[in-house]
Coordinates of C-alpha atoms and ligand atoms in Angstrom, one line a residue:
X1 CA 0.0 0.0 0.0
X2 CA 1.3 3.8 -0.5
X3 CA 0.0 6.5 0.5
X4 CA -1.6 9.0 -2.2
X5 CA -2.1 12.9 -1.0
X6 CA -4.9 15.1 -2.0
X7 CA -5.9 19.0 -2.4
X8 CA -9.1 20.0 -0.9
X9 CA -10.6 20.3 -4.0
X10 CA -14.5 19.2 -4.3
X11 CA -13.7 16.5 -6.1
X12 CA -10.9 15.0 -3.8
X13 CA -13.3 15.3 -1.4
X14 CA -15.9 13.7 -2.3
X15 CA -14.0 10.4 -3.1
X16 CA -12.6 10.9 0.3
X17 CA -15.5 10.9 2.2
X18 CA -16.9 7.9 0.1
X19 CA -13.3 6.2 1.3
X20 CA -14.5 7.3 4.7
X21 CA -17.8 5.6 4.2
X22 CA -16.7 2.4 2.9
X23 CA -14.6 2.4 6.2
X24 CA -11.3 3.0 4.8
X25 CA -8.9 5.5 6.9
X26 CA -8.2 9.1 5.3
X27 CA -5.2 11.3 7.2
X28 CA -6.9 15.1 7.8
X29 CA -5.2 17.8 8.7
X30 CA -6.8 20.0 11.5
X31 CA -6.0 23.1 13.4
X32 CA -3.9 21.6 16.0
X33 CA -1.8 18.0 14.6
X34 CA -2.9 16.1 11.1
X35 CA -5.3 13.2 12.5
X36 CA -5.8 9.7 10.7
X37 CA -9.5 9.5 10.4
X38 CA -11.8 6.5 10.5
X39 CA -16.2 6.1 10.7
X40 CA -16.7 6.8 14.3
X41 CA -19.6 4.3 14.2
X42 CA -17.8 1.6 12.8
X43 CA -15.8 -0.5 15.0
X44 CA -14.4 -2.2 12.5
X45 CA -12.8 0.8 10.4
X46 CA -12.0 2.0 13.8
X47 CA -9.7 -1.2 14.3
X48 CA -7.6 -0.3 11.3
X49 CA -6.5 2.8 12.7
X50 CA -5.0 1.3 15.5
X51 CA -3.0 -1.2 13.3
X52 CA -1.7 1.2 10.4
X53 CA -0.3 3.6 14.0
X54 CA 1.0 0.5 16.0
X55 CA -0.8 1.9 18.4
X56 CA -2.3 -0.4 22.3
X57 CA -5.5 -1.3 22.0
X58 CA -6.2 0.2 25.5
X59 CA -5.4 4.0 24.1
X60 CA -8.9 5.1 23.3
X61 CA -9.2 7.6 19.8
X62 CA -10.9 11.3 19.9
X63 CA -14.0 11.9 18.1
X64 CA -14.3 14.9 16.3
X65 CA -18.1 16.0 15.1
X66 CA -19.3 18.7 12.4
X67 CA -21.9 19.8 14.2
X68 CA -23.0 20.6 18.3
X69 CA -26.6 18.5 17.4
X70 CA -23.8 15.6 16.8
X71 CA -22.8 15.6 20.4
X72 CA -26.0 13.3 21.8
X73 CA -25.4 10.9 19.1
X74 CA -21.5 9.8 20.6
X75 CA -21.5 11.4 24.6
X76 CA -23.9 12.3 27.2
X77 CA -23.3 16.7 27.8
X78 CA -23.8 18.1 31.3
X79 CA -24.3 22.0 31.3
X80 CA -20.5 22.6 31.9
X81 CA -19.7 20.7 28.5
X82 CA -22.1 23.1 26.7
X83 CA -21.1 25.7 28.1
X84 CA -16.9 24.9 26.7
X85 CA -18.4 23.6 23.4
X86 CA -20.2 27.0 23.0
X87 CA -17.5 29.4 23.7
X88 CA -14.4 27.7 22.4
X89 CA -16.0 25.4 19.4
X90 CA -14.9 24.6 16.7
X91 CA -11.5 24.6 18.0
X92 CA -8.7 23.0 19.8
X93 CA -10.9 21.7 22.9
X94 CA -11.5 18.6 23.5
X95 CA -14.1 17.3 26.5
X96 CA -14.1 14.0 27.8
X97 CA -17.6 12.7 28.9
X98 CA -19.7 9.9 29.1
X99 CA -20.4 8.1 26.4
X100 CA -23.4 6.6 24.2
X101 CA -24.3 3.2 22.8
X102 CA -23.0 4.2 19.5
X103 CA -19.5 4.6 20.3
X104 CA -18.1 1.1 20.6
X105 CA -15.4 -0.7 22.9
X106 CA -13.1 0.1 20.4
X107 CA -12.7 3.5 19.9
X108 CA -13.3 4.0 24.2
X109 CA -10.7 1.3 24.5
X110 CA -13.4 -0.2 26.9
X111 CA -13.6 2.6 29.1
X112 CA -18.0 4.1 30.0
X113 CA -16.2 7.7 28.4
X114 CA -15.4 9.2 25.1
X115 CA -13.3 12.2 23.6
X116 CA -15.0 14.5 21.6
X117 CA -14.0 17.4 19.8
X118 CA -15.3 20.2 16.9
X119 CA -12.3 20.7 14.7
X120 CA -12.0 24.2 13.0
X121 CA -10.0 23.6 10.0
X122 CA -12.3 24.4 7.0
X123 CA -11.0 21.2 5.0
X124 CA -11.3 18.5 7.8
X125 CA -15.4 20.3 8.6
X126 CA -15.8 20.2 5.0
X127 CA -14.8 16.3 5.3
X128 CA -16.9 15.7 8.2
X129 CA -20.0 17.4 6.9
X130 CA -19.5 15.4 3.3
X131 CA -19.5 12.0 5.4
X132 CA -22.2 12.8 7.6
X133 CA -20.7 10.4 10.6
X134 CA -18.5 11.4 13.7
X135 CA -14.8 10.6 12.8
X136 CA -11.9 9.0 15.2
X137 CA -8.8 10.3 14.7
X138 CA -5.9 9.9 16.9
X139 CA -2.6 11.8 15.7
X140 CA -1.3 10.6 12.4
X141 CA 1.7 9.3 13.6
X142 CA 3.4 6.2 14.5
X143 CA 2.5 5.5 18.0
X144 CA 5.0 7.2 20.6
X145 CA 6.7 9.7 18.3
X146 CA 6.3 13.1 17.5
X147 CA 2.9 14.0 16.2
X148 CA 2.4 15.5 12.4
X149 CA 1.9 19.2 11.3
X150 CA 1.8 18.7 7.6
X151 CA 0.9 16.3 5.0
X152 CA 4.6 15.6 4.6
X153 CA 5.1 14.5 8.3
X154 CA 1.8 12.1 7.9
X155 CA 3.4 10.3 4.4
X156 CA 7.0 9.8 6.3
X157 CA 5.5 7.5 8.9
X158 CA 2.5 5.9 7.6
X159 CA 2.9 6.2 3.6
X160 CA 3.0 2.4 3.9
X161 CA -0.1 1.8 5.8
X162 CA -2.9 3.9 4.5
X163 CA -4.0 4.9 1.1
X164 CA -5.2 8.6 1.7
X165 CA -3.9 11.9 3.2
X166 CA -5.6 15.5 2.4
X167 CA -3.2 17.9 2.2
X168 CA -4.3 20.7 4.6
X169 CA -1.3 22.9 4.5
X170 CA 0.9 23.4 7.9
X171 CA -0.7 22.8 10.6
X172 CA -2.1 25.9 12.1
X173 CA -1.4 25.7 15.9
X174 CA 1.1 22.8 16.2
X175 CA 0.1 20.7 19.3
X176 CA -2.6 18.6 20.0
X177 CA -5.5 20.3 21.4
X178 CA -6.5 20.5 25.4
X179 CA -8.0 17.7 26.7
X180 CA -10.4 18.2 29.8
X181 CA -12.3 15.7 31.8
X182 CA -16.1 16.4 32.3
X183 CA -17.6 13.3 33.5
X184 CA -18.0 15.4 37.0
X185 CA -18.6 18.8 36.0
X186 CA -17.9 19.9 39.3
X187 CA -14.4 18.8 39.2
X188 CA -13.2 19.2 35.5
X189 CA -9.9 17.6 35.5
X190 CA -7.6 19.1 32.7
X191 CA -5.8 15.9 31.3
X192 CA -3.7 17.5 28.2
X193 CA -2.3 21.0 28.5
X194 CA -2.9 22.9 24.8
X195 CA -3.6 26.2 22.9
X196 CA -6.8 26.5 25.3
X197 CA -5.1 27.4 28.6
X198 CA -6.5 26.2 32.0
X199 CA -7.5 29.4 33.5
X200 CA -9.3 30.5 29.9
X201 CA -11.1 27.0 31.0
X202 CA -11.6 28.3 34.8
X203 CA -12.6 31.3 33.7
X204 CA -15.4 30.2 31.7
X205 CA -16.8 27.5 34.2
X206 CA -16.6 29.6 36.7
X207 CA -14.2 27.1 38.8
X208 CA -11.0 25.7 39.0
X209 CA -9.8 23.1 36.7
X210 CA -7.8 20.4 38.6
X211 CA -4.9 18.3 37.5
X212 CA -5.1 14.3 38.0
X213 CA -3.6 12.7 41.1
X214 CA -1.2 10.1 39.4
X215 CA 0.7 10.1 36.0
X216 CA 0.8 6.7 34.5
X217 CA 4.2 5.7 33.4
X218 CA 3.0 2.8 30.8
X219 CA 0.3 1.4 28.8
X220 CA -0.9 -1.7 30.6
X221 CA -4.3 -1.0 31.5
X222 CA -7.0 1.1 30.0
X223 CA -6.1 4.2 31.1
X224 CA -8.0 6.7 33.0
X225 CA -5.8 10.0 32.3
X226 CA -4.4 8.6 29.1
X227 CA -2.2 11.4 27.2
X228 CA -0.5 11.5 29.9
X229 CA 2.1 8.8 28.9
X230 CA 5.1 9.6 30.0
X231 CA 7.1 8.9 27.0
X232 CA 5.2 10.3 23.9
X233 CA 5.9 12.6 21.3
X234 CA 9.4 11.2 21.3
X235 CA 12.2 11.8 18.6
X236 CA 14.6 8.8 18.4
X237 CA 17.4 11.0 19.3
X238 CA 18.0 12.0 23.2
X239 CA 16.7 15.0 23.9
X240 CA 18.4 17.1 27.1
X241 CA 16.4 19.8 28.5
X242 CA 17.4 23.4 30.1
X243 CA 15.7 25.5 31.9
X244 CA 17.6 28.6 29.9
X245 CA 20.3 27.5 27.2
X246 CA 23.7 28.9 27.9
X247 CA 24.8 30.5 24.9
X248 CA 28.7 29.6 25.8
X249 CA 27.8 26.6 26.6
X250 CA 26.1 26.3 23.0
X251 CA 29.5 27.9 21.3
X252 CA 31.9 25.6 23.0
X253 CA 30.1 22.5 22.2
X254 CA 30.9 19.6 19.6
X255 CA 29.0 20.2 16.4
X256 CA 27.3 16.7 16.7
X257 CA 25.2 17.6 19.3
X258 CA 22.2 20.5 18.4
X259 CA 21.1 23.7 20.7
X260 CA 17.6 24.5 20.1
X261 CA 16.8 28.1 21.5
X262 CA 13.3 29.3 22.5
X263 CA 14.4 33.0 20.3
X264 CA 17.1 34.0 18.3
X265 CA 20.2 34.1 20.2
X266 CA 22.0 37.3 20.1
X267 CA 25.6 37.2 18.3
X268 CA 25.4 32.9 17.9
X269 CA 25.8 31.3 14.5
X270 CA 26.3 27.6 13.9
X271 CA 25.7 24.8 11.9
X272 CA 23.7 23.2 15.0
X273 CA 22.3 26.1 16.7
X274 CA 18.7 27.0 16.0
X275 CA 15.6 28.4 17.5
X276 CA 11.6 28.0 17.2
X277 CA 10.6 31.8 17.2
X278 CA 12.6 34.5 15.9
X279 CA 11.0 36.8 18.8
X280 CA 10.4 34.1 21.2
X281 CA 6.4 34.5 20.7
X282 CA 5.2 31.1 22.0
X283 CA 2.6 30.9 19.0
X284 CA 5.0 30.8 16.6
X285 CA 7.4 28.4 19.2
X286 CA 4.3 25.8 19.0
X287 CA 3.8 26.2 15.5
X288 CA 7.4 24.9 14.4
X289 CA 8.0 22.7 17.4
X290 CA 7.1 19.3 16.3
X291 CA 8.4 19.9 12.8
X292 CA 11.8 21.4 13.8
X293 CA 11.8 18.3 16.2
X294 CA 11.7 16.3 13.4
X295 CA 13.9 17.8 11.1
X296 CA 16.9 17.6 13.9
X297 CA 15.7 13.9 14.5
X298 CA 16.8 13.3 10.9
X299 CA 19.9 15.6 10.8
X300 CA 22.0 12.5 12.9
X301 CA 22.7 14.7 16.2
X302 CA 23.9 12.2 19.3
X303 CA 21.7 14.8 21.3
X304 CA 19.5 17.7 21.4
X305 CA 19.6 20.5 23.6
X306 CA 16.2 22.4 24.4
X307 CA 15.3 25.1 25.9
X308 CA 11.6 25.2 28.1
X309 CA 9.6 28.1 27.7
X310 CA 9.1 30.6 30.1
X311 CA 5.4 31.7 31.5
X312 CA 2.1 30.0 31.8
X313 CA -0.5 29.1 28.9
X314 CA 0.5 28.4 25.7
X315 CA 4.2 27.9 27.4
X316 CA 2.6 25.0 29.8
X317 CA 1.8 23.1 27.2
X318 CA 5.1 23.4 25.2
X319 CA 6.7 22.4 28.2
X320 CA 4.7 19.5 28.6
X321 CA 5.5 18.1 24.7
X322 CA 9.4 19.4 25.4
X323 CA 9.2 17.0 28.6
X324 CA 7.5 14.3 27.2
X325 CA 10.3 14.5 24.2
X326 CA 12.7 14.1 26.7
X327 CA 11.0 11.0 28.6
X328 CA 13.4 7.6 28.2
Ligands
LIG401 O1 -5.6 17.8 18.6 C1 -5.9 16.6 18.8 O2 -6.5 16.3 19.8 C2 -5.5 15.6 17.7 C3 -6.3 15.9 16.5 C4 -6.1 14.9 15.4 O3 -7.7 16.1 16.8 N1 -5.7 14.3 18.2 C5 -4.9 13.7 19.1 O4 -5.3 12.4 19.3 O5 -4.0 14.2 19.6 P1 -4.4 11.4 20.1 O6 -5.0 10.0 20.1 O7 -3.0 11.4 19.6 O8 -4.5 11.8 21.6 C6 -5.8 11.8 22.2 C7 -5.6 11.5 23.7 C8 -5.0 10.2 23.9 O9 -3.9 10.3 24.8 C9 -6.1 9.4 24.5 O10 -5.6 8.5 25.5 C10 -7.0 10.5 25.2 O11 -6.9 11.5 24.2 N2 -8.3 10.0 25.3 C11 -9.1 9.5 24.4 N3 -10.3 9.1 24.9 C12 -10.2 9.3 26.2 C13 -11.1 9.1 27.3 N4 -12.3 8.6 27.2 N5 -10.7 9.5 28.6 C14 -9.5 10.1 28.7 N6 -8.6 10.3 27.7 C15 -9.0 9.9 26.5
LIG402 MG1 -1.0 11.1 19.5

């Protein structure tokens, strides 16, 4: 099998969503990571996603829906889910919440919950609305490494295992969206930092937005705070991490091993020194992380420096893909 890649022209997709139907996967790009898309309501189709990613059976997938009146059909809502889904829908939320018959033990990976999101990128709604079922779509990546921001990224690790990508362009925001738990909307637990910050959440429910008790370290059982693998998003190369990187410490250094900077650094040039964000602006940081992770991943370093960003928001969740990167 290899992979083909479409534009988002009309045509395209409409033989993708009939792909879709007939239960084969499609790769989508959406505003956060690229996704590798199956029939929500198909168990079966939904099985095939979890081959082509080498990914446990016991890591359940995110459904993403076109529409709010497609929110009954896959979970149960409580007031403090509508109120999220109306303020930061479509978008880079996603809200974990009971869920209905018509989500099957695969895609919950046996848990009484599902994931559910409303993408914004215009091509993946467009997709959605042609099929006319909830998608799964996990990140389009092998399992445990570093998820995809552009078609390019999705063909690299999966161009053997699935026939279709849609070429989206770059991924606009660059990490997987926030995950928070609903299933007690009076203690939302936020399980995946992201672009929608935890106090934009607390601010909007009106109360604080806990983190869970325990992190677990591997896949064994279903788990109940998954995402929070330890080792995910992880380039094959050891990654060190630094509070600030010491530009002497960067000059000095053999060139075999690569300093990744938050900014520019002021008066340092190398062949393996580099930075996410000119300016340091942590949009444009999350933007280019994943793929400039990947780029030095392929460039044969013995080890990559990185820098942690400074501040709170956007910069949590950075830090949380910069640690996870760095997890043995
Ligand atoms: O931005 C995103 O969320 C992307 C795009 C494609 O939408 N998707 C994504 O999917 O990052 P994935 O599978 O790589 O990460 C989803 C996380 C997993 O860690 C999974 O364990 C967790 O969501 N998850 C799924 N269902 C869950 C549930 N019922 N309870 C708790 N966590 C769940
Ligand atoms: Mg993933």
């Amino acid at each position: 099998m290899t992979a083909r890649t479409y534009r988002g022209t009309p045509r395209n997709l409409a033989l993708l969503a009939q792909a879709l139907q007939a239960g084969e996967l499609v790769a989508v790009p959406t505003e956060t990571v690229y996704g590798l898309a199956a029939d929500a309501l198909d168990a079966r189709a939904c099985r095939k996603i979890f081959t082509a990613k080498g990914r446990p059976a016991n890591d359940p997938l995110i459904v993403h829906i076109h529409a709010l009146r497609q929110l009954e059909l896959v979970a149960r809502p409580n007031s403090a889910a509508l109120k999220l889904a109306k303020k930061f829908w479509p978008g880079p939320l996603t809200l974990v919440l009971p869920k209905t018959e018509a989500i099957s033990a695969v895609v919950s990976a046996g848990l009484p919950s599902v994931a559910v999101r409303m993408p914004a990128h215009p091509l993946f709604r467009r997709l959605l609305k042609l099929t006319g079922v909830p998608l799964a779509a996990p990140s389009a990546n092998r399992f445990g490494y570093v998820s995809p921001t552009t078609a390019a990224h999705v063909y690299e690790g999966l161009g053997k295992k699935i026939r279709y990508i849609l070429d989206g362009g770059p991924a606009q925001i660059g990490l997987e969206s926030t995950i928070v738990d609903l299933r007690d909307p009076l203690h939302p637990q936020l399980l995946r930092p992201g672009a929608i910050t935890r106090t934009a959440l607390s601010r909007a429910l009106g109360r604080p937005v806990g983190t869970p008790a325990s992190t677990p370290a591997r896949v064994d059982t279903a788990q109940l705070a998954p995402g929070l693998l330890a080792r995910h998003y992880s380039p094959r190369t050891p990654v060190t991490l630094h509070k600030q990187l010491s530009v002497r410490a960067a000059a000095i250094s053999s060139a075999d091993e690569a300093w990744l900077f938050i900014s520019r650094p002021a008066r340092l040039r190398g062949e393996n020194i580099f930075w996410l964000d000119a300016k340091g602006e942590l949009g444009g940081v999350a933007h280019t992380l994943f793929a400039t992770l990947r780029r030095l991943d392929r460039s044969g370093y013995r080890r990559i420096h990185v820098e942690l960003a400074r501040g709170d928001g956007l910069a949590a969740a950075i830090n949380d893909r910069l640690r996870r990167a760095a997890a043995r």
